[in-house]
PQR file of N, CA, C, O and H, with PARSE charges and radii, in Angstrom:
ATOM      1  N   MET A   1       0.705  -1.168  -0.030 -0.4000 1.5000
ATOM      2  CA  MET A   1      -0.004   0.123   0.037 -0.0000 2.0000
ATOM      3  C   MET A   1       0.922   1.220   0.042  0.5500 1.7000
ATOM      4  O   MET A   1       0.780   2.092  -0.815 -0.5500 1.4000
ATOM      5  N   VAL A   2       1.805   1.300   0.841 -0.4000 1.5000
ATOM      6  CA  VAL A   2       2.771   2.457   0.960 -0.0000 2.0000
ATOM      7  C   VAL A   2       3.509   2.717  -0.354  0.5500 1.7000
ATOM      8  O   VAL A   2       3.564   3.832  -0.871 -0.5500 1.4000
ATOM      9  H   VAL A   2       1.921   0.592   1.538  0.4000 1.0000
ATOM     10  N   LEU A   3       4.122   1.523  -0.904 -0.4000 1.5000
ATOM     11  CA  LEU A   3       4.772   1.600  -2.120 -0.0000 2.0000
ATOM     12  C   LEU A   3       3.882   2.122  -3.380  0.5500 1.7000
ATOM     13  O   LEU A   3       4.327   2.794  -4.311 -0.5500 1.4000
ATOM     14  H   LEU A   3       4.078   0.616  -0.483  0.4000 1.0000
ATOM     15  N   GLU A   4       2.666   1.724  -3.240 -0.4000 1.5000
ATOM     16  CA  GLU A   4       1.733   2.187  -4.293 -0.0000 2.0000
ATOM     17  C   GLU A   4       1.380   3.696  -4.124  0.5500 1.7000
ATOM     18  O   GLU A   4       1.176   4.432  -5.089 -0.5500 1.4000
ATOM     19  H   GLU A   4       2.305   1.178  -2.484  0.4000 1.0000
ATOM     20  N   MET A   5       1.331   4.052  -2.984 -0.4000 1.5000
ATOM     21  CA  MET A   5       1.014   5.621  -2.730 -0.0000 2.0000
ATOM     22  C   MET A   5       2.107   6.544  -3.083  0.5500 1.7000
ATOM     23  O   MET A   5       1.871   7.630  -3.612 -0.5500 1.4000
ATOM     24  H   MET A   5       1.497   3.454  -2.200  0.4000 1.0000
ATOM     25  N   ILE A   6       3.388   6.110  -2.782 -0.4000 1.5000
ATOM     26  CA  ILE A   6       4.538   7.003  -2.942 -0.0000 2.0000
ATOM     27  C   ILE A   6       4.599   7.710  -4.454  0.5500 1.7000
ATOM     28  O   ILE A   6       4.629   8.933  -4.592 -0.5500 1.4000
ATOM     29  H   ILE A   6       3.580   5.228  -2.352  0.4000 1.0000
ATOM     30  N   PRO A   7       4.613   6.831  -5.492 -0.5600 1.5000
ATOM     31  CA  PRO A   7       4.566   7.648  -6.845  0.2800 2.0000
ATOM     32  C   PRO A   7       3.393   8.545  -7.072  0.5500 1.7000
ATOM     33  O   PRO A   7       3.522   9.608  -7.678 -0.5500 1.4000
ATOM     34  N   PHE A   8       2.140   8.094  -6.548 -0.4000 1.5000
ATOM     35  CA  PHE A   8       0.932   8.879  -6.698 -0.0000 2.0000
ATOM     36  C   PHE A   8       1.123  10.252  -5.925  0.5500 1.7000
ATOM     37  O   PHE A   8       0.709  11.291  -6.440 -0.5500 1.4000
ATOM     38  H   PHE A   8       2.035   7.230  -6.055  0.4000 1.0000
ATOM     39  N   ILE A   9       1.694  10.255  -4.801 -0.4000 1.5000
ATOM     40  CA  ILE A   9       1.870  11.498  -3.891 -0.0000 2.0000
ATOM     41  C   ILE A   9       2.794  12.228  -4.559  0.5500 1.7000
ATOM     42  O   ILE A   9       2.618  13.442  -4.657 -0.5500 1.4000
ATOM     43  H   ILE A   9       2.031   9.412  -4.383  0.4000 1.0000
ATOM     44  N   TYR A  10       3.958  11.598  -5.142 -0.4000 1.5000
ATOM     45  CA  TYR A  10       5.044  12.454  -5.717 -0.0000 2.0000
ATOM     46  C   TYR A  10       4.458  13.168  -7.077  0.5500 1.7000
ATOM     47  O   TYR A  10       4.623  14.376  -7.250 -0.5500 1.4000
ATOM     48  H   TYR A  10       4.101  10.611  -5.063  0.4000 1.0000
ATOM     49  N   HIS A  11       3.807  12.398  -7.970 -0.4000 1.5000
ATOM     50  CA  HIS A  11       3.235  13.001  -9.136 -0.0000 2.0000
ATOM     51  C   HIS A  11       2.253  14.080  -8.758  0.5500 1.7000
ATOM     52  O   HIS A  11       2.302  15.186  -9.297 -0.5500 1.4000
ATOM     53  H   HIS A  11       3.674  11.417  -7.829  0.4000 1.0000
ATOM     54  N   ARG A  12       1.367  13.775  -7.844 -0.4000 1.5000
ATOM     55  CA  ARG A  12       0.382  14.813  -7.441 -0.0000 2.0000
ATOM     56  C   ARG A  12       1.047  16.132  -7.068  0.5500 1.7000
ATOM     57  O   ARG A  12       0.742  17.194  -7.609 -0.5500 1.4000
ATOM     58  H   ARG A  12       1.326  12.876  -7.407  0.4000 1.0000
ATOM     59  N   PHE A  13       1.948  16.016  -6.139 -0.4000 1.5000
ATOM     60  CA  PHE A  13       2.793  17.174  -5.627 -0.0000 2.0000
ATOM     61  C   PHE A  13       3.479  17.812  -6.714  0.5500 1.7000
ATOM     62  O   PHE A  13       3.430  19.041  -6.770 -0.5500 1.4000
ATOM     63  H   PHE A  13       2.196  15.152  -5.699  0.4000 1.0000
ATOM     64  N   ASN A  14       4.137  17.144  -7.622 -0.4000 1.5000
ATOM     65  CA  ASN A  14       4.916  17.643  -8.599 -0.0000 2.0000
ATOM     66  C   ASN A  14       4.118  18.345  -9.590  0.5500 1.7000
ATOM     67  O   ASN A  14       4.577  19.328 -10.173 -0.5500 1.4000
ATOM     68  H   ASN A  14       4.176  16.146  -7.577  0.4000 1.0000
ATOM     69  N   GLU A  15       2.945  17.896  -9.817 -0.4000 1.5000
ATOM     70  CA  GLU A  15       1.975  18.608 -10.776 -0.0000 2.0000
ATOM     71  C   GLU A  15       1.589  19.880 -10.175  0.5500 1.7000
ATOM     72  O   GLU A  15       1.468  20.866 -10.902 -0.5500 1.4000
ATOM     73  H   GLU A  15       2.573  17.097  -9.344  0.4000 1.0000
ATOM     74  N   THR A  16       1.359  19.964  -8.767 -0.4000 1.5000
ATOM     75  CA  THR A  16       0.918  21.089  -8.086 -0.0000 2.0000
ATOM     76  C   THR A  16       1.921  22.237  -8.096  0.5500 1.7000
ATOM     77  O   THR A  16       1.626  23.421  -8.257 -0.5500 1.4000
ATOM     78  H   THR A  16       1.458  19.163  -8.177  0.4000 1.0000
ATOM     79  N   VAL A  17       3.149  21.738  -7.904 -0.4000 1.5000
ATOM     80  CA  VAL A  17       4.204  22.801  -7.754 -0.0000 2.0000
ATOM     81  C   VAL A  17       4.791  23.031  -9.141  0.5500 1.7000
ATOM     82  O   VAL A  17       5.170  24.179  -9.374 -0.5500 1.4000
ATOM     83  H   VAL A  17       3.389  20.776  -7.773  0.4000 1.0000
ATOM     84  N   GLY A  18       4.917  22.149 -10.060 -0.4000 1.5000
ATOM     85  CA  GLY A  18       5.461  22.346 -11.352 -0.0000 2.0000
ATOM     86  C   GLY A  18       6.930  22.530 -11.454  0.5500 1.7000
ATOM     87  O   GLY A  18       7.413  23.181 -12.380 -0.5500 1.4000
ATOM     88  H   GLY A  18       4.609  21.217  -9.871  0.4000 1.0000
ATOM     89  N   THR A  19       7.658  21.977 -10.531 -0.4000 1.5000
ATOM     90  CA  THR A  19       9.076  22.117 -10.633 -0.0000 2.0000
ATOM     91  C   THR A  19       9.717  20.869 -11.065  0.5500 1.7000
ATOM     92  O   THR A  19       9.115  19.807 -10.908 -0.5500 1.4000
ATOM     93  H   THR A  19       7.266  21.448  -9.779  0.4000 1.0000
ATOM     94  N   PRO A  20      10.981  20.907 -11.642 -0.5600 1.5000
ATOM     95  CA  PRO A  20      11.701  19.605 -11.830  0.2800 2.0000
ATOM     96  C   PRO A  20      11.907  18.959 -10.693  0.5500 1.7000
ATOM     97  O   PRO A  20      11.634  19.471  -9.607 -0.5500 1.4000
ATOM     98  N   PHE A  21      12.441  17.694 -10.830 -0.4000 1.5000
ATOM     99  CA  PHE A  21      12.680  16.795  -9.770 -0.0000 2.0000
ATOM    100  C   PHE A  21      13.626  17.278  -8.778  0.5500 1.7000
ATOM    101  O   PHE A  21      14.787  17.555  -9.077 -0.5500 1.4000
ATOM    102  H   PHE A  21      12.663  17.279 -11.712  0.4000 1.0000
ATOM    103  N   ASN A  22      13.088  17.399  -7.434 -0.4000 1.5000
ATOM    104  CA  ASN A  22      13.973  17.937  -6.310 -0.0000 2.0000
ATOM    105  C   ASN A  22      13.875  16.783  -5.211  0.5500 1.7000
ATOM    106  O   ASN A  22      12.823  16.542  -4.618 -0.5500 1.4000
ATOM    107  H   ASN A  22      12.145  17.174  -7.190  0.4000 1.0000
ATOM    108  N   PRO A  23      14.990  16.137  -5.009 -0.5600 1.5000
ATOM    109  CA  PRO A  23      15.130  15.033  -4.098  0.2800 2.0000
ATOM    110  C   PRO A  23      14.754  15.419  -2.673  0.5500 1.7000
ATOM    111  O   PRO A  23      14.131  14.644  -1.947 -0.5500 1.4000
ATOM    112  N   VAL A  24      15.152  16.657  -2.278 -0.4000 1.5000
ATOM    113  CA  VAL A  24      14.873  16.928  -0.865 -0.0000 2.0000
ATOM    114  C   VAL A  24      13.372  17.137  -0.646  0.5500 1.7000
ATOM    115  O   VAL A  24      12.846  16.747   0.397 -0.5500 1.4000
ATOM    116  H   VAL A  24      15.658  17.287  -2.867  0.4000 1.0000
ATOM    117  N   ARG A  25      12.620  17.792  -1.685 -0.4000 1.5000
ATOM    118  CA  ARG A  25      11.335  17.933  -1.408 -0.0000 2.0000
ATOM    119  C   ARG A  25      10.557  16.534  -1.557  0.5500 1.7000
ATOM    120  O   ARG A  25       9.572  16.283  -0.862 -0.5500 1.4000
ATOM    121  H   ARG A  25      13.046  18.108  -2.532  0.4000 1.0000
ATOM    122  N   PHE A  26      10.995  15.775  -2.372 -0.4000 1.5000
ATOM    123  CA  PHE A  26      10.510  14.309  -2.520 -0.0000 2.0000
ATOM    124  C   PHE A  26      10.725  13.583  -1.221  0.5500 1.7000
ATOM    125  O   PHE A  26       9.795  12.897  -0.795 -0.5500 1.4000
ATOM    126  H   PHE A  26      11.795  15.979  -2.936  0.4000 1.0000
ATOM    127  N   LEU A  27      11.630  13.644  -0.677 -0.4000 1.5000
ATOM    128  CA  LEU A  27      11.865  12.889   0.712 -0.0000 2.0000
ATOM    129  C   LEU A  27      11.047  13.553   1.837  0.5500 1.7000
ATOM    130  O   LEU A  27      10.620  12.933   2.811 -0.5500 1.4000
ATOM    131  H   LEU A  27      12.385  14.200  -1.023  0.4000 1.0000
ATOM    132  N   ALA A  28      10.875  14.814   1.626 -0.4000 1.5000
ATOM    133  CA  ALA A  28       9.986  15.347   2.625 -0.0000 2.0000
ATOM    134  C   ALA A  28       8.522  14.925   2.454  0.5500 1.7000
ATOM    135  O   ALA A  28       7.801  14.770   3.440 -0.5500 1.4000
ATOM    136  H   ALA A  28      11.221  15.318   0.836  0.4000 1.0000
ATOM    137  N   VAL A  29       8.111  14.752   1.277 -0.4000 1.5000
ATOM    138  CA  VAL A  29       6.786  14.373   1.058 -0.0000 2.0000
ATOM    139  C   VAL A  29       6.630  12.880   1.443  0.5500 1.7000
ATOM    140  O   VAL A  29       5.590  12.484   1.969 -0.5500 1.4000
ATOM    141  H   VAL A  29       8.697  14.878   0.476  0.4000 1.0000
ATOM    142  N   ILE A  30       7.635  12.085   1.184 -0.4000 1.5000
ATOM    143  CA  ILE A  30       7.654  10.710   1.609 -0.0000 2.0000
ATOM    144  C   ILE A  30       7.540  10.713   3.074  0.5500 1.7000
ATOM    145  O   ILE A  30       6.664  10.044   3.623 -0.5500 1.4000
ATOM    146  H   ILE A  30       8.479  12.408   0.756  0.4000 1.0000
ATOM    147  N   ALA A  31       8.396  11.445   3.754 -0.4000 1.5000
ATOM    148  CA  ALA A  31       8.358  11.396   5.316 -0.0000 2.0000
ATOM    149  C   ALA A  31       7.054  11.817   5.853  0.5500 1.7000
ATOM    150  O   ALA A  31       6.629  11.262   6.867 -0.5500 1.4000
ATOM    151  H   ALA A  31       9.107  11.988   3.308  0.4000 1.0000
ATOM    152  N   VAL A  32       6.325  12.820   5.225 -0.4000 1.5000
ATOM    153  CA  VAL A  32       5.061  13.311   5.807 -0.0000 2.0000
ATOM    154  C   VAL A  32       4.007  12.201   5.523  0.5500 1.7000
ATOM    155  O   VAL A  32       3.115  12.009   6.349 -0.5500 1.4000
ATOM    156  H   VAL A  32       6.670  13.270   4.401  0.4000 1.0000
ATOM    157  N   ALA A  33       4.078  11.485   4.416 -0.4000 1.5000
ATOM    158  CA  ALA A  33       3.251  10.462   4.136 -0.0000 2.0000
ATOM    159  C   ALA A  33       3.477   9.429   5.020  0.5500 1.7000
ATOM    160  O   ALA A  33       2.475   8.911   5.514 -0.5500 1.4000
ATOM    161  H   ALA A  33       4.803  11.641   3.745  0.4000 1.0000
ATOM    162  N   PHE A  34       4.650   8.977   5.358 -0.4000 1.5000
ATOM    163  CA  PHE A  34       4.966   7.863   6.166 -0.0000 2.0000
ATOM    164  C   PHE A  34       4.460   8.213   7.707  0.5500 1.7000
ATOM    165  O   PHE A  34       3.975   7.309   8.387 -0.5500 1.4000
ATOM    166  H   PHE A  34       5.464   9.397   4.957  0.4000 1.0000
ATOM    167  N   LEU A  35       4.572   9.370   8.161 -0.4000 1.5000
ATOM    168  CA  LEU A  35       4.127   9.729   9.420 -0.0000 2.0000
ATOM    169  C   LEU A  35       2.718   9.632   9.670  0.5500 1.7000
ATOM    170  O   LEU A  35       2.225   9.196  10.710 -0.5500 1.4000
ATOM    171  H   LEU A  35       4.966  10.105   7.609  0.4000 1.0000
ATOM    172  N   LEU A  36       1.984  10.131   8.500 -0.4000 1.5000
ATOM    173  CA  LEU A  36       0.454   9.903   8.589 -0.0000 2.0000
ATOM    174  C   LEU A  36       0.063   8.434   8.610  0.5500 1.7000
ATOM    175  O   LEU A  36      -0.653   7.959   9.491 -0.5500 1.4000
ATOM    176  H   LEU A  36       2.384  10.485   7.655  0.4000 1.0000
ATOM    177  N   ILE A  37       0.541   7.777   7.652 -0.4000 1.5000
ATOM    178  CA  ILE A  37       0.239   6.326   7.638 -0.0000 2.0000
ATOM    179  C   ILE A  37       0.526   5.663   8.990  0.5500 1.7000
ATOM    180  O   ILE A  37      -0.270   4.853   9.465 -0.5500 1.4000
ATOM    181  H   ILE A  37       1.122   8.163   6.936  0.4000 1.0000
ATOM    182  N   LEU A  38       1.720   6.025   9.641 -0.4000 1.5000
ATOM    183  CA  LEU A  38       2.092   5.483  10.889 -0.0000 2.0000
ATOM    184  C   LEU A  38       1.088   5.771  11.888  0.5500 1.7000
ATOM    185  O   LEU A  38       0.637   4.924  12.660 -0.5500 1.4000
ATOM    186  H   LEU A  38       2.366   6.683   9.256  0.4000 1.0000
ATOM    187  N   SER A  39       0.716   7.107  11.851 -0.4000 1.5000
ATOM    188  CA  SER A  39      -0.255   7.545  13.022 -0.0000 2.0000
ATOM    189  C   SER A  39      -1.657   6.899  12.763  0.5500 1.7000
ATOM    190  O   SER A  39      -2.377   6.625  13.723 -0.5500 1.4000
ATOM    191  H   SER A  39       1.082   7.795  11.224  0.4000 1.0000
ATOM    192  N   THR A  40      -2.016   6.675  11.594 -0.4000 1.5000
ATOM    193  CA  THR A  40      -3.418   5.970  11.480 -0.0000 2.0000
ATOM    194  C   THR A  40      -3.282   4.588  11.800  0.5500 1.7000
ATOM    195  O   THR A  40      -4.230   4.023  12.346 -0.5500 1.4000
ATOM    196  H   THR A  40      -1.431   6.897  10.814  0.4000 1.0000
ATOM    197  N   ASN A  41      -2.179   3.932  11.524 -0.4000 1.5000
ATOM    198  CA  ASN A  41      -2.036   2.532  11.773 -0.0000 2.0000
ATOM    199  C   ASN A  41      -1.943   2.441  13.333  0.5500 1.7000
ATOM    200  O   ASN A  41      -2.553   1.538  13.906 -0.5500 1.4000
ATOM    201  H   ASN A  41      -1.409   4.392  11.081  0.4000 1.0000
ATOM    202  N   LYS A  42      -1.279   3.247  13.961 -0.4000 1.5000
ATOM    203  CA  LYS A  42      -1.276   3.275  15.528 -0.0000 2.0000
ATOM    204  C   LYS A  42      -2.652   3.377  16.009  0.5500 1.7000
ATOM    205  O   LYS A  42      -2.995   2.666  16.954 -0.5500 1.4000
ATOM    206  H   LYS A  42      -0.783   3.980  13.496  0.4000 1.0000
ATOM    207  N   ARG A  43      -3.460   4.165  15.477 -0.4000 1.5000
ATOM    208  CA  ARG A  43      -4.675   4.438  16.194 -0.0000 2.0000
ATOM    209  C   ARG A  43      -5.604   3.225  15.845  0.5500 1.7000
ATOM    210  O   ARG A  43      -6.444   2.852  16.663 -0.5500 1.4000
ATOM    211  H   ARG A  43      -3.182   4.743  14.710  0.4000 1.0000
ATOM    212  N   LYS A  44      -5.452   2.602  14.611 -0.4000 1.5000
ATOM    213  CA  LYS A  44      -6.134   1.420  14.205 -0.0000 2.0000
ATOM    214  C   LYS A  44      -5.864   0.191  15.054  0.5500 1.7000
ATOM    215  O   LYS A  44      -6.736  -0.632  15.331 -0.5500 1.4000
ATOM    216  H   LYS A  44      -4.769   2.905  13.947  0.4000 1.0000
ATOM    217  N   TYR A  45      -4.620   0.122  15.442 -0.4000 1.5000
ATOM    218  CA  TYR A  45      -4.270  -1.129  16.282 -0.0000 2.0000
ATOM    219  C   TYR A  45      -4.286  -0.849  17.779  0.5500 1.7000
ATOM    220  O   TYR A  45      -4.128  -1.736  18.617 -0.5500 1.4000
ATOM    221  H   TYR A  45      -3.911   0.791  15.217  0.4000 1.0000
ATOM    222  N   GLY A  46      -4.474   0.354  18.049 -0.4000 1.5000
ATOM    223  CA  GLY A  46      -4.687   0.747  19.514 -0.0000 2.0000
ATOM    224  C   GLY A  46      -3.296   0.740  20.424  0.5500 1.7000
ATOM    225  O   GLY A  46      -3.252   0.434  21.616 -0.5500 1.4000
ATOM    226  H   GLY A  46      -4.603   1.075  17.367  0.4000 1.0000
ATOM    227  N   ASP A  47      -2.215   1.129  19.634 -0.4000 1.5000
ATOM    228  CA  ASP A  47      -1.085   0.889  20.231 -0.0000 2.0000
ATOM    229  C   ASP A  47      -0.649   2.324  20.903  0.5500 1.7000
ATOM    230  O   ASP A  47      -0.542   3.288  20.146 -0.5500 1.4000
ATOM    231  H   ASP A  47      -2.250   1.377  18.666  0.4000 1.0000
ATOM    232  N   SER A  48      -0.422   2.471  22.159 -0.4000 1.5000
ATOM    233  CA  SER A  48      -0.192   3.681  22.786 -0.0000 2.0000
ATOM    234  C   SER A  48       1.174   4.256  22.834  0.5500 1.7000
ATOM    235  O   SER A  48       1.371   5.334  23.394 -0.5500 1.4000
ATOM    236  H   SER A  48      -0.509   1.687  22.774  0.4000 1.0000
TER
END
C-alpha cells in the first residue's frame, strides 16, 4: 500500500508545484506520508 502511494503522492505534488525533480522535497513528502500512515495505523491497532 505504501509503495503504491509514493509515486501517486509524488506525481500529485510535482503537478501542483510544477518544478523539476527535487530529491529533498520528494523525501520530505515521503516522510510526511509515512508519518501520516504510521499515526493512522497506530490508532487502528490501539498502540499507545
